[in-house]
Amino acid sequence: MINIITKKRYESFSPNVGISYKGTPSSKIFGSEVNTDARFGGKIGENLYYSISGRYLYKYGYRVGDETNAGNIGGNLTWDINDANSLSFDVSYFHGIINTSPNLLMEISRTGAMMSPAVSNAPSQSKQYDAGLGNIKTQQDRIDAVITYDTKLTENQKLQIKALYHFFRNKYLTNRQDLYYGRWWVTDFSQDGSYFLDTKVGAQARYDLTHNGGRGLFIAGVDSIYSIGERLMNMAYRFNISGQSAGHDFHIPLTANKWTNSIYAIEKYNFTDRFSLTGGARYENANYTGKREYSGISYGAMMCTRNGKTSPCAILRPDKDISANISNFALEITPKFDFGSSNVYAKYERGFRSPNPDNLTMAQSTGGGNGITRYVDTNVKSEYYHTFEIGSKAQLGRYVFVSGAVFYTLTENELYSYGSAHTEVFSIGNYGLTSRAGVEVFVEEAFFERSLRFNQSFTYIDARILDGSRNGTNMDGRRIPYVSNIKATLGINWDIGKHFSLWTQNSLTGAQRDVANKELDPYILTDLGLDSRFGDFTFTIGARNLFDATYFTYYNSDPSDKITGYSYLYAPGIQFFTDLRYAF
């Protein structure tokens, strides 16, 4: 949802400008990323405050051919009408052109011919910076706007009302890929002109009441958000069959809307100086509307012959309306005991996640061997989860802080989406039961009057499917894909005199499984940097992934989906960076 955060009031003219650079050993002369930003804030008259910010990003990606040009501008006006009332307006606009290529395929065609046998293109570190087989050029535009009215009704009562607008468009100016489509190897598979639009309009209201001499805080609110989703998928491909050209063009529009209305209430009450209880509830109703459409044409050797005449074949599916109304509720209760500089708490939360509008329908084969498909309801349910957590925080003396928690989450009807849309393996559904059990610990120590500081964290999580299937495969007992079982960090900060600080941040990400249940290796990342400050000028220099660890940002070893699955994408290796900033 929309979340514009700005510092709204600057009593005097307050500019802040900065530039940062990031590069890899394979960077061009301008590096792999140059980022500049500026912010200006101030005051007009007695009660009107303003701020304006802008940012420009040029990024030459770590993979061959990747390049991004993007920028955004934003602003805020805040009018303090009087001591009890204020009105503010926030707006921002983003525009970006992103050039990239597809993920690297696990298998490719030996000769590039339609029916040539596949050969392995398995991962190897030598391919870390390789481009995929194709070219994808995307234009992104985003607009966010929020009007906020704040009023102090009495000394103990506050009211906030917001009106908001959000617009996001992601359009493929060019999308050409070489890939396996069904059993055929297709070159220049096109999705040119395909796009996705997301528009949201809505209103929110929140009421705060402090009562019983400050012991209690009651919060209540209502939200109403109308989301309008629009997607157009254009697909076109050509290939040769026995020396004859053949192919298809597809035009697949989708409108998917969701109107969400919710009401919530939260109460935190301090019964004594040592014991407090927080409880809350939320009710939500979501109404879904929309439509799926589909049309296509067959060309060349795949054309139809009727009455001795050959012509392109029309491929049609019946339209499918999207219509549903789903209600959900959430609960939370948290008792907490304070003991001076430490506390112990217990928490129960019942939460939910309702389906996206496009999750409610999907394409399905009608059988009979003719390959004709239709749109059907998926009958997916909302996802519910129950979380139980016990934790504690403690300040031990002046220089040691410790926190920890154990938790268990049981989820009913966890939503999943699998495979590429409009393929035989694509499915949307619910797992019956999943669980996540774990422990997390954080420790921070300081020495030599806090000039030397250490921080460590450790999280262990066991995330499993307890009951469920996917595409007819029993998933009972499998680990939930792409959830690491261990995450550990170690940070060190050393202040060297008044002007310099040397730091390092290290992290271990444990093993995880992909959608085919293949285990991915753990990896360790080390960042190292030096901060310096001279008055209003700050300067940072350092390196990310200092030891050039190799790992993946995407990995899918399931060969049943060769369009958007069965591929991999390496993460960047070592990167050098610097950041300069001046705050007047």
Coordinates of C-alpha atoms in Angstrom, one line a residue:
M1 CA 0.0 0.0 0.0
I2 CA 1.0 3.6 -0.3
N3 CA 3.5 4.7 2.3
I4 CA 5.0 8.2 1.7
I5 CA 7.3 9.1 4.6
T6 CA 8.8 12.6 4.8
K7 CA 10.1 15.0 7.4
K8 CA 7.3 17.6 7.0
R9 CA 8.6 20.6 8.9
Y10 CA 11.9 22.5 8.4
E11 CA 12.1 25.7 10.4
S12 CA 14.8 27.1 8.2
F13 CA 16.2 26.5 4.7
S14 CA 17.7 23.0 4.9
P15 CA 19.3 21.6 1.7
N16 CA 20.9 18.2 1.6
V17 CA 22.7 16.8 -1.5
G18 CA 24.6 13.6 -2.1
I19 CA 26.2 11.4 -4.7
S20 CA 27.1 7.7 -4.5
Y21 CA 29.0 5.3 -6.8
K22 CA 29.1 1.5 -7.0
G23 CA 31.3 -0.5 -9.3
T24 CA 32.4 -4.0 -10.1
P25 CA 35.6 -5.3 -11.7
S26 CA 33.7 -5.5 -15.0
S27 CA 32.3 -2.0 -14.8
K28 CA 32.4 0.5 -17.6
I29 CA 34.2 3.8 -17.0
F30 CA 31.1 5.3 -15.3
G31 CA 30.8 2.3 -12.9
S32 CA 27.8 0.1 -12.4
E33 CA 25.8 2.6 -10.5
V34 CA 25.8 6.3 -10.0
N35 CA 23.1 7.8 -7.8
T36 CA 22.5 11.5 -7.1
D37 CA 19.9 13.0 -4.8
A38 CA 19.0 16.4 -3.4
R39 CA 16.4 17.6 -0.9
F40 CA 15.4 21.2 0.0
G41 CA 13.1 22.1 2.9
G42 CA 12.1 25.3 4.5
K43 CA 9.3 27.5 5.8
I44 CA 7.1 30.2 4.1
G45 CA 5.7 32.7 6.5
E46 CA 4.6 31.5 10.0
N47 CA 2.6 28.3 9.3
L48 CA 3.5 26.9 5.9
Y49 CA 6.3 24.3 5.5
Y50 CA 7.7 22.8 2.3
S51 CA 10.1 20.2 1.1
I52 CA 11.2 19.1 -2.4
S53 CA 13.3 16.1 -3.2
G54 CA 14.7 14.6 -6.4
R55 CA 16.9 11.6 -7.3
Y56 CA 18.6 10.3 -10.4
L57 CA 19.9 6.8 -10.9
Y58 CA 22.1 5.5 -13.7
K59 CA 22.9 1.8 -13.3
Y60 CA 25.0 -0.3 -15.6
G61 CA 24.2 -3.8 -14.3
Y62 CA 26.6 -6.4 -13.4
R63 CA 25.3 -8.6 -16.3
V64 CA 26.3 -7.8 -19.9
G65 CA 23.7 -5.4 -21.4
D66 CA 21.9 -4.5 -18.2
E67 CA 21.3 -0.8 -17.9
T68 CA 18.9 1.4 -15.9
N69 CA 18.0 5.1 -16.2
A70 CA 15.6 6.2 -13.5
G71 CA 14.6 9.3 -11.6
N72 CA 12.0 10.5 -9.2
I73 CA 10.8 13.8 -7.8
G74 CA 8.6 14.5 -4.8
G75 CA 7.4 17.2 -2.6
N76 CA 5.4 18.1 0.5
L77 CA 3.4 21.1 1.7
T78 CA 2.2 21.3 5.3
W79 CA -0.1 24.0 6.6
D80 CA -0.5 24.4 10.4
I81 CA -3.9 25.9 10.4
N82 CA -3.7 26.5 14.2
D83 CA -2.3 24.6 17.2
A84 CA -4.8 21.9 16.8
N85 CA -5.2 21.4 13.1
S86 CA -2.9 20.8 10.1
L87 CA -3.2 19.9 6.5
S88 CA -0.5 18.3 4.4
F89 CA -0.1 17.2 0.8
D90 CA 2.6 14.7 -0.4
V91 CA 3.2 13.8 -4.0
S92 CA 5.9 11.8 -5.8
Y93 CA 6.6 10.7 -9.4
F94 CA 9.0 8.0 -10.6
H95 CA 10.0 7.2 -14.2
G96 CA 12.5 4.5 -15.3
I97 CA 13.7 2.7 -18.4
I98 CA 15.3 -0.7 -17.6
N99 CA 17.2 -2.7 -20.1
T100 CA 17.9 -6.3 -19.2
S101 CA 17.8 -9.9 -20.5
P102 CA 16.1 -13.1 -19.3
N103 CA 17.4 -15.5 -16.7
L104 CA 19.9 -18.0 -17.9
L105 CA 18.2 -21.2 -19.0
M106 CA 19.1 -24.6 -17.6
E107 CA 18.9 -26.1 -21.1
I108 CA 19.2 -24.5 -24.6
S109 CA 18.9 -25.7 -28.2
R110 CA 22.0 -27.2 -29.6
T111 CA 21.6 -25.7 -33.1
G112 CA 18.8 -23.2 -32.6
A113 CA 16.5 -25.3 -34.8
M114 CA 12.9 -25.9 -33.6
M115 CA 13.2 -29.6 -32.9
S116 CA 17.0 -29.8 -32.1
P117 CA 17.9 -31.7 -28.9
A118 CA 18.5 -29.7 -25.8
V119 CA 21.9 -29.4 -24.3
S120 CA 22.8 -28.5 -20.7
N121 CA 23.5 -24.9 -19.8
A122 CA 23.9 -25.7 -16.1
P123 CA 25.2 -23.0 -13.7
S124 CA 28.9 -22.3 -13.5
Q125 CA 30.7 -19.3 -12.0
S126 CA 32.0 -18.4 -15.5
K127 CA 28.4 -17.4 -16.4
Q128 CA 27.9 -15.1 -13.5
Y129 CA 27.9 -11.9 -15.7
D130 CA 26.4 -13.5 -18.9
A131 CA 23.3 -12.0 -20.5
G132 CA 20.3 -14.2 -21.1
L133 CA 19.0 -15.2 -24.5
G134 CA 17.0 -12.1 -25.4
N135 CA 16.3 -8.5 -24.7
I136 CA 13.8 -6.9 -22.4
K137 CA 13.3 -3.2 -22.3
T138 CA 10.7 -2.0 -19.7
Q139 CA 9.3 1.4 -18.9
Q140 CA 8.0 2.0 -15.4
D141 CA 6.0 5.0 -14.2
R142 CA 4.6 5.5 -10.7
I143 CA 2.6 8.4 -9.1
D144 CA 1.7 8.6 -5.4
A145 CA -0.3 11.3 -3.8
V146 CA -1.7 11.7 -0.2
I147 CA -3.7 14.4 1.5
T148 CA -3.7 14.2 5.3
Y149 CA -5.7 16.2 7.8
D150 CA -4.7 16.0 11.5
T151 CA -6.8 17.4 14.3
K152 CA -6.4 17.4 18.0
L153 CA -10.0 17.1 19.3
T154 CA -9.1 17.5 23.0
E155 CA -6.0 17.1 25.1
N156 CA -6.5 13.3 25.0
Q157 CA -8.1 12.8 21.5
K158 CA -6.6 12.9 18.0
L159 CA -8.1 12.2 14.6
Q160 CA -6.3 11.7 11.3
I161 CA -8.0 11.5 7.9
K162 CA -6.2 10.6 4.6
A163 CA -7.2 10.5 1.0
L164 CA -4.7 8.7 -1.3
Y165 CA -4.0 7.8 -4.9
H166 CA -1.5 5.4 -6.4
F167 CA -0.7 4.6 -10.0
F168 CA 1.9 2.2 -11.3
R169 CA 2.5 1.1 -14.9
N170 CA 5.0 -1.5 -16.1
K171 CA 5.2 -1.9 -19.9
Y172 CA 7.4 -4.0 -22.1
L173 CA 8.7 -1.7 -24.8
T174 CA 10.6 -4.7 -26.1
N175 CA 10.5 -8.3 -24.8
R176 CA 12.1 -10.9 -27.2
Q177 CA 13.4 -14.2 -25.9
D178 CA 14.8 -17.5 -27.2
L179 CA 13.1 -20.3 -25.2
Y180 CA 11.4 -23.6 -25.2
Y181 CA 7.6 -23.2 -25.8
G182 CA 6.1 -26.6 -25.3
R183 CA 8.4 -29.0 -27.1
W184 CA 9.5 -26.4 -29.6
W185 CA 12.6 -24.2 -29.4
V186 CA 11.4 -20.7 -30.5
T187 CA 13.6 -17.8 -31.3
D188 CA 12.4 -14.2 -30.8
F189 CA 9.4 -15.2 -28.8
S190 CA 7.7 -11.8 -28.4
Q191 CA 5.8 -10.1 -25.7
D192 CA 6.3 -6.6 -27.1
G193 CA 3.7 -4.1 -25.8
S194 CA 2.5 -6.2 -22.9
Y195 CA 1.8 -4.2 -19.8
F196 CA 0.5 -4.2 -16.2
L197 CA -1.4 -1.3 -14.6
D198 CA -2.2 -0.9 -10.9
T199 CA -4.3 2.0 -9.7
K200 CA -5.5 2.5 -6.1
V201 CA -7.8 5.2 -4.7
G202 CA -8.9 5.3 -1.1
A203 CA -9.5 6.9 2.2
Q204 CA -8.3 6.1 5.8
A205 CA -9.3 7.5 9.2
R206 CA -7.7 6.9 12.6
Y207 CA -8.9 7.9 16.0
D208 CA -6.6 7.9 19.1
L209 CA -7.8 8.2 22.7
T210 CA -5.5 8.4 25.7
H211 CA -7.5 7.6 28.9
N212 CA -7.3 6.8 32.6
G213 CA -4.6 9.3 33.3
G214 CA -2.4 8.0 30.5
R215 CA -2.6 4.3 31.4
G216 CA -4.6 3.4 28.4
L217 CA -4.3 4.1 24.7
F218 CA -7.2 3.2 22.4
I219 CA -6.9 3.3 18.6
A220 CA -9.7 2.8 16.1
G221 CA -9.8 3.2 12.4
V222 CA -11.4 2.5 9.0
D223 CA -9.8 1.9 5.6
S224 CA -11.4 1.8 2.2
I225 CA -9.2 1.0 -0.8
Y226 CA -10.4 0.4 -4.3
S227 CA -7.7 -1.3 -6.5
I228 CA -8.0 -1.4 -10.3
G229 CA -5.7 -3.9 -12.0
E230 CA -5.3 -4.2 -15.7
R231 CA -3.0 -6.5 -17.6
L232 CA -2.5 -7.1 -21.3
M233 CA -0.3 -10.0 -22.5
N234 CA 0.7 -10.0 -26.1
M235 CA 2.5 -13.1 -27.3
A236 CA 3.7 -13.9 -30.8
Y237 CA 6.1 -16.5 -32.2
R238 CA 7.1 -18.1 -35.5
F239 CA 9.0 -21.3 -36.4
N240 CA 9.5 -23.7 -39.3
I241 CA 7.7 -27.0 -39.8
S242 CA 9.1 -29.0 -42.7
G243 CA 10.3 -25.9 -44.4
Q244 CA 7.0 -24.0 -43.9
S245 CA 6.6 -21.0 -41.6
A246 CA 4.1 -21.4 -38.7
G247 CA 3.2 -19.5 -35.6
H248 CA 0.6 -17.9 -33.3
D249 CA -0.4 -14.5 -32.1
F250 CA -2.2 -14.2 -28.8
H251 CA -4.0 -11.2 -27.2
I252 CA -4.9 -11.8 -23.6
P253 CA -6.4 -8.9 -21.6
L254 CA -7.4 -9.0 -18.0
T255 CA -9.2 -6.6 -15.7
A256 CA -9.1 -7.5 -12.0
N257 CA -10.5 -5.2 -9.4
K258 CA -10.6 -5.4 -5.6
W259 CA -12.5 -3.1 -3.2
T260 CA -11.3 -3.6 0.4
N261 CA -13.2 -2.2 3.4
S262 CA -11.9 -2.8 6.9
I263 CA -12.4 -1.6 10.5
Y264 CA -10.0 -2.1 13.3
A265 CA -9.5 -1.3 17.0
I266 CA -6.5 -1.7 19.3
E267 CA -6.2 -1.1 23.1
K268 CA -3.0 -0.9 25.1
Y269 CA -3.5 -0.7 28.9
N270 CA -0.9 -0.4 31.6
F271 CA -2.5 -2.1 34.6
T272 CA 0.6 -1.4 36.8
D273 CA 4.1 0.0 36.2
R274 CA 5.2 -3.5 35.4
F275 CA 2.3 -5.1 33.5
S276 CA 0.6 -4.1 30.3
L277 CA -1.8 -5.8 28.0
T278 CA -2.3 -5.0 24.3
G279 CA -5.2 -6.4 22.2
G280 CA -6.7 -5.7 18.9
A281 CA -9.0 -6.9 16.2
R282 CA -9.5 -6.2 12.5
Y283 CA -12.4 -7.1 10.1
E284 CA -12.0 -6.9 6.4
N285 CA -14.4 -7.4 3.5
A286 CA -13.0 -7.7 -0.1
N287 CA -15.3 -7.5 -3.2
Y288 CA -13.7 -8.8 -6.4
T289 CA -14.8 -8.0 -10.0
G290 CA -13.2 -8.2 -13.4
K291 CA -13.0 -10.2 -16.6
R292 CA -10.5 -12.5 -18.5
E293 CA -10.5 -12.5 -22.3
Y294 CA -8.5 -14.4 -24.8
S295 CA -8.1 -14.4 -28.6
G296 CA -5.4 -15.7 -31.0
I297 CA -4.6 -16.4 -34.6
S298 CA -2.7 -19.3 -36.2
Y299 CA -0.4 -18.6 -39.2
G300 CA 1.4 -20.5 -41.9
A301 CA 1.5 -24.3 -41.7
M302 CA -0.9 -24.1 -38.7
M303 CA -3.7 -22.3 -40.6
C304 CA -7.1 -23.8 -41.2
T305 CA -8.5 -25.2 -44.5
R306 CA -12.2 -24.8 -45.1
N307 CA -14.0 -25.5 -48.4
G308 CA -10.6 -25.8 -50.1
K309 CA -9.4 -22.4 -48.9
T310 CA -6.6 -21.9 -46.4
S311 CA -6.7 -18.9 -44.0
P312 CA -5.5 -18.0 -40.5
C313 CA -7.3 -19.8 -37.7
A314 CA -9.0 -17.8 -35.0
I315 CA -8.4 -19.2 -31.5
L316 CA -11.0 -18.1 -29.0
R317 CA -11.9 -18.9 -25.4
P318 CA -15.1 -17.9 -23.7
D319 CA -14.7 -14.8 -21.5
K320 CA -14.6 -15.5 -17.8
D321 CA -16.1 -13.0 -15.3
I322 CA -14.3 -12.5 -12.0
S323 CA -16.7 -12.2 -9.1
A324 CA -16.3 -13.0 -5.4
N325 CA -16.9 -11.5 -2.0
I326 CA -14.5 -12.6 0.9
S327 CA -14.6 -11.6 4.5
N328 CA -11.7 -12.1 7.0
F329 CA -10.8 -11.1 10.5
A330 CA -7.6 -10.8 12.5
L331 CA -6.9 -10.8 16.3
E332 CA -3.9 -10.0 18.5
I333 CA -3.2 -10.1 22.2
T334 CA 0.1 -9.4 23.9
P335 CA 0.7 -9.3 27.7
K336 CA 4.1 -7.8 28.7
F337 CA 5.9 -7.7 32.0
D338 CA 8.6 -5.0 32.6
F339 CA 11.4 -5.4 35.1
G340 CA 13.4 -2.2 35.1
S341 CA 15.6 -2.3 32.0
S342 CA 14.2 -5.6 30.8
N343 CA 10.9 -7.2 29.8
V344 CA 9.2 -10.5 29.0
Y345 CA 6.2 -10.8 26.6
A346 CA 3.9 -13.4 25.1
K347 CA 2.0 -12.8 21.8
Y348 CA -0.8 -14.5 20.0
E349 CA -1.8 -13.3 16.5
R350 CA -4.4 -14.6 14.1
G351 CA -3.8 -13.0 10.7
F352 CA -4.9 -13.5 7.1
R353 CA -4.0 -12.9 3.5
S354 CA -6.8 -12.6 1.0
P355 CA -6.2 -13.7 -2.7
N356 CA -5.2 -11.2 -5.4
P357 CA -8.0 -10.8 -8.0
D358 CA -6.1 -12.6 -10.7
N359 CA -5.7 -15.6 -8.4
L360 CA -9.4 -16.4 -8.6
T361 CA -9.4 -17.8 -12.2
M362 CA -7.0 -19.7 -14.5
A363 CA -6.8 -21.4 -17.8
Q364 CA -7.6 -25.1 -18.0
S365 CA -7.5 -27.8 -20.7
T366 CA -11.0 -29.1 -21.6
G367 CA -9.5 -32.5 -22.5
G368 CA -10.1 -34.5 -25.7
G369 CA -6.6 -34.0 -27.0
N370 CA -7.4 -30.9 -29.0
G371 CA -5.5 -28.6 -26.7
I372 CA -8.5 -26.1 -26.4
T373 CA -8.6 -24.4 -23.1
R374 CA -11.1 -22.4 -21.1
Y375 CA -11.0 -20.2 -18.0
V376 CA -12.3 -21.7 -14.7
D377 CA -12.6 -20.6 -11.1
T378 CA -9.6 -21.7 -9.0
N379 CA -11.7 -21.8 -5.8
V380 CA -8.7 -20.7 -3.8
K381 CA -9.4 -19.7 -0.2
S382 CA -8.0 -17.0 2.0
E383 CA -4.9 -17.8 4.0
Y384 CA -5.1 -17.8 7.8
Y385 CA -2.2 -18.0 10.2
H386 CA -1.8 -18.5 14.0
T387 CA 1.4 -17.2 15.5
F388 CA 2.5 -17.9 19.1
E389 CA 5.6 -16.0 20.3
I390 CA 7.4 -15.6 23.6
G391 CA 10.3 -13.2 23.9
S392 CA 12.4 -10.9 26.1
K393 CA 14.6 -7.8 25.9
A394 CA 17.2 -6.8 28.5
Q395 CA 19.7 -4.0 28.9
L396 CA 22.6 -5.6 31.0
G397 CA 24.5 -2.7 32.5
R398 CA 25.5 0.2 30.3
Y399 CA 27.0 -1.6 27.4
V400 CA 25.2 -4.9 26.7
F401 CA 21.8 -5.4 25.1
V402 CA 20.1 -8.8 24.5
S403 CA 16.8 -9.8 22.9
G404 CA 15.4 -13.1 21.9
A405 CA 12.2 -14.9 21.0
V406 CA 10.8 -18.3 20.1
F407 CA 7.9 -18.6 17.8
Y408 CA 5.6 -21.0 16.0
T409 CA 3.3 -20.2 13.1
L410 CA 0.6 -22.6 11.9
T411 CA -0.9 -21.5 8.5
E412 CA -4.1 -22.8 7.1
N413 CA -4.7 -22.7 3.3
E414 CA -1.3 -21.1 2.5
L415 CA -1.6 -19.6 -1.1
Y416 CA 0.8 -20.7 -3.8
S417 CA 1.3 -20.0 -7.5
Y418 CA 3.3 -22.4 -9.6
G419 CA 4.5 -22.3 -13.2
S420 CA 4.0 -20.0 -16.1
A421 CA 0.5 -18.7 -16.9
H422 CA -1.2 -20.3 -19.9
T423 CA 0.9 -23.5 -19.7
E424 CA -0.2 -27.0 -18.8
V425 CA 1.8 -27.0 -15.5
F426 CA 0.4 -23.6 -14.2
S427 CA -1.6 -23.9 -11.0
I428 CA -2.9 -21.7 -8.2
G429 CA -4.0 -23.3 -5.0
N430 CA -3.8 -23.7 -1.2
Y431 CA -1.7 -26.0 0.9
G432 CA -3.8 -27.5 3.7
L433 CA -1.4 -26.8 6.5
T434 CA 2.1 -25.3 6.8
S435 CA 4.3 -24.5 9.8
R436 CA 7.2 -22.2 10.7
A437 CA 9.0 -22.8 14.0
G438 CA 12.1 -21.0 15.1
V439 CA 14.2 -18.9 17.4
E440 CA 15.9 -15.6 17.0
V441 CA 18.5 -13.9 19.2
F442 CA 20.1 -10.4 19.0
V443 CA 23.1 -9.2 21.1
E444 CA 24.9 -5.8 21.1
E445 CA 28.0 -5.0 23.1
A446 CA 30.0 -1.8 23.5
F447 CA 33.5 -1.2 24.8
F448 CA 35.8 1.8 25.5
E449 CA 33.0 4.3 26.0
R450 CA 31.1 2.9 23.0
S451 CA 33.9 3.6 20.6
L452 CA 34.1 -0.2 19.8
R453 CA 30.7 -1.9 19.1
F454 CA 29.7 -5.4 18.2
N455 CA 26.3 -6.8 17.2
Q456 CA 25.3 -10.4 16.5
S457 CA 22.1 -12.0 15.4
F458 CA 21.0 -15.6 14.9
T459 CA 17.7 -16.9 13.4
Y460 CA 16.8 -20.5 12.9
I461 CA 13.5 -21.4 11.2
D462 CA 12.0 -24.8 10.2
A463 CA 9.4 -24.1 7.5
R464 CA 7.5 -27.1 6.2
I465 CA 4.4 -28.1 4.4
L466 CA 2.5 -30.3 6.8
D467 CA -0.4 -31.2 4.5
G468 CA -0.9 -30.4 0.9
S469 CA -0.3 -31.2 -2.8
R470 CA 0.7 -29.3 -5.9
N471 CA -0.2 -30.4 -9.4
G472 CA -0.9 -33.9 -8.1
T473 CA 2.4 -34.2 -6.2
N474 CA 2.2 -34.9 -2.5
M475 CA 4.1 -32.1 -0.7
D476 CA 3.7 -33.4 2.9
G477 CA 6.9 -32.9 4.9
R478 CA 8.7 -30.9 2.3
R479 CA 10.4 -27.6 3.3
I480 CA 8.7 -24.5 2.0
P481 CA 10.6 -23.3 -1.1
Y482 CA 13.1 -20.4 -0.8
V483 CA 13.1 -20.2 3.0
S484 CA 16.6 -20.3 4.5
N485 CA 16.9 -22.4 7.7
I486 CA 19.6 -20.2 9.2
K487 CA 20.4 -16.5 9.1
A488 CA 23.3 -15.2 11.2
T489 CA 25.0 -11.8 11.2
L490 CA 28.1 -10.3 12.9
G491 CA 28.8 -6.6 12.8
I492 CA 31.7 -4.5 14.1
N493 CA 32.0 -0.7 14.3
W494 CA 35.2 1.0 15.5
D495 CA 35.3 4.8 15.9
I496 CA 38.9 6.0 15.1
G497 CA 39.2 9.4 16.6
K498 CA 36.5 12.0 16.0
H499 CA 36.3 11.8 12.2
F500 CA 36.5 8.1 11.1
S501 CA 34.6 4.9 11.7
L502 CA 35.6 1.5 10.4
W503 CA 32.9 -1.1 10.0
T504 CA 32.2 -4.6 8.8
Q505 CA 29.0 -6.5 8.4
N506 CA 29.0 -10.2 7.8
S507 CA 26.0 -12.5 7.2
L508 CA 25.5 -16.3 6.8
T509 CA 22.4 -17.4 4.8
G510 CA 21.7 -21.1 5.3
A511 CA 20.5 -23.8 3.0
Q512 CA 17.1 -23.5 1.3
R513 CA 15.1 -25.6 -1.3
D514 CA 13.8 -24.5 -4.7
V515 CA 10.4 -25.5 -6.0
A516 CA 11.8 -28.9 -7.2
N517 CA 13.1 -29.6 -3.7
K518 CA 16.7 -29.2 -4.7
E519 CA 18.9 -27.9 -1.9
L520 CA 20.8 -24.6 -2.5
D521 CA 24.1 -24.2 -0.8
P522 CA 24.5 -21.7 2.1
Y523 CA 26.7 -18.7 1.5
I524 CA 28.5 -16.0 3.5
L525 CA 28.7 -12.3 2.6
T526 CA 31.2 -9.7 4.0
D527 CA 30.9 -6.0 3.6
L528 CA 33.6 -3.6 4.7
G529 CA 33.6 0.2 4.9
L530 CA 35.0 3.4 6.2
D531 CA 32.8 6.3 7.3
S532 CA 34.2 9.8 7.7
R533 CA 32.6 13.1 8.9
F534 CA 34.0 16.6 8.8
G535 CA 31.4 19.1 9.9
D536 CA 28.4 18.8 7.5
F537 CA 30.3 16.7 5.0
T538 CA 30.2 12.9 5.2
F539 CA 32.1 10.4 3.0
T540 CA 31.9 6.6 2.9
I541 CA 34.0 4.1 0.9
G542 CA 33.9 0.3 1.0
A543 CA 33.1 -3.0 -0.7
R544 CA 30.1 -5.3 -0.7
N545 CA 30.6 -9.0 -1.0
L546 CA 34.2 -8.5 -0.3
F547 CA 35.3 -12.1 -0.9
D548 CA 33.3 -12.5 -4.1
A549 CA 30.9 -15.2 -2.8
T550 CA 28.8 -16.9 -5.5
Y551 CA 25.1 -17.4 -4.9
F552 CA 21.8 -17.0 -6.8
T553 CA 19.0 -14.4 -6.7
Y554 CA 16.8 -16.9 -8.6
Y555 CA 17.1 -20.7 -9.0
N556 CA 14.5 -23.1 -10.4
S557 CA 15.5 -26.7 -11.3
D558 CA 12.0 -27.9 -12.2
P559 CA 12.1 -28.9 -16.0
S560 CA 8.3 -29.0 -16.3
D561 CA 8.2 -25.2 -16.7
K562 CA 10.7 -24.0 -19.3
I563 CA 9.2 -20.6 -20.0
T564 CA 9.7 -18.6 -16.8
G565 CA 11.0 -21.5 -14.7
Y566 CA 13.9 -23.9 -15.2
S567 CA 16.4 -21.1 -15.1
Y568 CA 18.8 -19.3 -12.8
L569 CA 20.2 -15.8 -12.1
Y570 CA 23.5 -15.2 -10.3
A571 CA 23.8 -12.4 -7.7
P572 CA 26.5 -9.8 -8.3
G573 CA 30.0 -10.5 -7.0
I574 CA 32.3 -8.0 -5.3
Q575 CA 31.1 -4.4 -5.6
F576 CA 33.0 -1.3 -4.6
F577 CA 31.1 1.8 -3.5
T578 CA 31.5 5.3 -2.3
D579 CA 29.0 7.9 -1.0
L580 CA 29.5 11.6 -0.6
R581 CA 26.9 13.8 1.2
Y582 CA 26.7 17.5 2.3
A583 CA 24.0 18.7 4.6
F584 CA 23.9 22.5 4.9

